[in-house]
Short mmCIF file of C-alpha atoms in Angstrom, two decimals:
data_model
loop_
_atom_site.label_atom_id
_atom_site.label_comp_id
_atom_site.label_asym_id
_atom_site.label_seq_id
_atom_site.Cartn_x
_atom_site.Cartn_y
_atom_site.Cartn_z
CA UNK A 211 -15.94 -84.72 14.90
CA UNK A 212 -16.82 -87.57 12.57
CA UNK A 213 -19.97 -88.33 14.54
CA UNK A 214 -21.05 -84.69 14.33
CA UNK A 215 -20.51 -84.74 10.56
CA UNK A 216 -22.40 -88.02 10.26
CA UNK A 217 -25.34 -86.70 12.31
CA UNK A 218 -25.66 -83.64 10.03
CA UNK A 219 -25.71 -85.68 6.80
CA UNK A 220 -29.37 -86.56 7.20
CA UNK A 221 -30.41 -82.94 7.61
CA UNK A 222 -31.86 -81.21 4.52
CA UNK A 223 -29.89 -77.96 4.99
CA UNK A 224 -26.80 -77.60 2.84
CA UNK A 225 -23.40 -76.92 4.31
CA UNK A 226 -23.40 -73.40 2.88
CA UNK A 227 -26.79 -72.68 4.44
CA UNK A 228 -25.45 -73.85 7.80
CA UNK A 229 -22.36 -71.64 7.45
CA UNK A 230 -24.63 -68.72 6.56
CA UNK A 231 -26.64 -69.40 9.70
CA UNK A 232 -23.53 -69.59 11.85
CA UNK A 233 -22.29 -66.35 10.32
CA UNK A 234 -25.54 -64.61 11.25
CA UNK A 235 -25.46 -66.00 14.80
CA UNK A 236 -21.88 -64.89 15.34
CA UNK A 237 -22.79 -61.43 13.96
CA UNK A 238 -25.73 -61.30 16.36
CA UNK A 239 -23.46 -62.24 19.26
CA UNK A 240 -20.96 -59.56 18.27
CA UNK A 241 -23.80 -56.99 18.15
CA UNK A 242 -24.95 -58.07 21.62
CA UNK A 243 -21.41 -57.75 22.96
CA UNK A 244 -20.94 -54.36 21.30
CA UNK A 245 -24.21 -53.15 22.81
CA UNK A 246 -23.04 -54.17 26.28
CA UNK A 247 -19.56 -52.65 25.98
CA UNK A 248 -20.54 -49.50 24.05
CA UNK A 249 -18.19 -50.19 21.15
CA UNK A 250 -18.46 -52.09 17.92
CA UNK A 251 -16.14 -54.74 16.59
CA UNK A 252 -14.51 -53.89 13.29
CA UNK A 253 -15.26 -57.32 11.80
CA UNK A 254 -19.00 -57.52 12.32
CA UNK A 255 -20.41 -54.81 10.03
CA UNK A 256 -18.68 -56.06 6.89
CA UNK A 257 -19.65 -59.68 7.45
CA UNK A 258 -23.28 -59.04 8.28
CA UNK A 259 -23.51 -56.55 5.44
CA UNK A 260 -22.18 -59.15 3.01
CA UNK A 261 -24.68 -61.70 4.22
CA UNK A 262 -27.58 -59.25 4.23
CA UNK A 263 -26.73 -57.74 0.83
CA UNK A 264 -27.04 -61.07 -0.90
CA UNK A 265 -30.78 -60.34 -1.19
CA UNK A 266 -31.84 -63.87 -0.54
CA UNK A 267 -29.79 -65.47 -3.28
CA UNK A 268 -28.04 -68.03 -1.11
CA UNK A 269 -28.14 -71.70 -1.90
CA UNK A 270 -30.80 -72.36 0.74
CA UNK A 271 -33.19 -69.72 -0.63
CA UNK A 272 -32.76 -70.56 -4.34
CA UNK A 273 -35.57 -72.76 -5.63
CA UNK A 274 -34.28 -76.05 -6.98
CA UNK A 275 -36.46 -75.84 -10.12
CA UNK A 276 -35.18 -72.47 -11.36
CA UNK A 277 -31.75 -71.95 -12.86
CA UNK A 278 -29.58 -68.95 -12.19
CA UNK A 279 -27.23 -67.35 -14.70
CA UNK A 280 -23.64 -68.53 -14.31
CA UNK A 281 -22.41 -64.96 -14.02
CA UNK A 282 -24.67 -64.33 -11.01
CA UNK A 283 -23.58 -67.59 -9.33
CA UNK A 284 -19.90 -66.75 -9.85
CA UNK A 285 -20.36 -63.26 -8.41
CA UNK A 286 -22.08 -64.71 -5.34
CA UNK A 287 -19.30 -67.29 -4.91
CA UNK A 288 -16.63 -64.57 -5.13
CA UNK A 289 -18.49 -62.38 -2.63
CA UNK A 290 -18.93 -65.14 -0.10
CA UNK A 291 -15.58 -66.85 -0.58
CA UNK A 292 -14.85 -70.54 -0.32
CA UNK A 293 -16.35 -72.67 2.40
CA UNK A 294 -12.96 -73.24 4.02
CA UNK A 295 -12.26 -69.49 4.06
CA UNK A 296 -15.64 -68.71 5.62
CA UNK A 297 -15.24 -71.41 8.30
CA UNK A 298 -11.73 -70.13 9.14
CA UNK A 299 -13.08 -66.59 9.39
CA UNK A 300 -15.95 -67.67 11.66
CA UNK A 301 -13.55 -69.61 13.89
CA UNK A 302 -11.23 -66.62 14.21
CA UNK A 303 -14.21 -64.39 15.11
CA UNK A 304 -15.37 -66.80 17.80
CA UNK A 305 -11.84 -67.01 19.24
CA UNK A 306 -11.50 -63.23 19.19
CA UNK A 307 -14.83 -62.85 20.99
CA UNK A 308 -13.76 -65.37 23.61
CA UNK A 309 -10.43 -63.57 24.18
CA UNK A 310 -12.20 -60.20 24.49
CA UNK A 311 -14.67 -61.67 27.00
CA UNK A 312 -11.80 -63.01 29.08
CA UNK A 313 -10.02 -59.65 29.03
CA UNK A 314 -13.23 -57.85 29.96
CA UNK A 315 -13.92 -60.24 32.82
CA UNK A 316 -10.30 -59.86 34.03
CA UNK A 317 -10.61 -56.08 33.99
CA UNK A 318 -13.88 -56.18 35.87
CA UNK A 319 -12.54 -58.54 38.49
CA UNK A 320 -9.37 -56.46 39.07
CA UNK A 321 -11.36 -53.24 39.61
CA UNK A 322 -12.88 -53.89 43.06
CA UNK A 323 -12.79 -55.69 46.38
CA UNK A 324 -12.84 -59.44 46.96
CA UNK A 325 -16.64 -59.53 47.24
CA UNK A 326 -17.05 -57.62 43.98
CA UNK A 327 -14.52 -59.89 42.29
CA UNK A 328 -16.49 -62.96 43.33
CA UNK A 329 -19.74 -61.53 42.00
CA UNK A 330 -18.17 -60.44 38.71
CA UNK A 331 -16.32 -63.73 38.39
CA UNK A 332 -19.50 -65.72 38.82
CA UNK A 333 -21.41 -63.51 36.42
CA UNK A 334 -18.62 -63.69 33.83
CA UNK A 335 -18.36 -67.45 34.23
CA UNK A 336 -22.11 -67.75 33.71
CA UNK A 337 -21.95 -65.59 30.57
CA UNK A 338 -19.08 -67.66 29.17
CA UNK A 339 -20.99 -70.83 29.97
CA UNK A 340 -24.09 -69.53 28.19
CA UNK A 341 -22.03 -68.36 25.19
CA UNK A 342 -20.34 -71.76 24.87
CA UNK A 343 -23.71 -73.45 25.12
CA UNK A 344 -25.11 -71.19 22.41
CA UNK A 345 -22.17 -71.86 20.09
CA UNK A 346 -22.50 -75.63 20.65
CA UNK A 347 -26.22 -75.54 19.91
CA UNK A 348 -25.56 -73.51 16.75
CA UNK A 349 -22.95 -75.97 15.53
CA UNK A 350 -25.24 -78.89 16.24
CA UNK A 351 -28.17 -77.09 14.56
CA UNK A 352 -30.41 -77.31 17.62
CA UNK A 353 -30.73 -73.61 18.36
CA UNK A 354 -34.04 -72.69 19.98
CA UNK A 355 -35.29 -69.23 19.00
CA UNK A 356 -38.37 -67.21 19.79
CA UNK A 357 -39.45 -67.16 16.10
#
């Protein structure tokens, strides 16, 4: 953990900007999962709406040379919450997604024959492996996107 923190100290992005980025990635993953299962998680719309409704006023997008009114900064801080609260919320969302994926894979594997269970088990294991890899790359800040 300490080495991960030390490796991120040289990066120009602030901690809040990195938490914003993680929040967006987790929201994207929840949308992908909801699209696959046909239902939407109750936590994702509010979080992504909060992030999107900030209209680009996050710490990362605010120019260093211009000052913002204190009232505006306080409103933004109240809307986003403290860093510890946001990290705890993101962690709980990731854990909830992982639990739901396990339940889904268990339901799929119990619904058919041995051959079908093996195929679903391998596919579910591959999806979990890819999700864990994505989360690790997001935390490390080495996410490769098409943009």
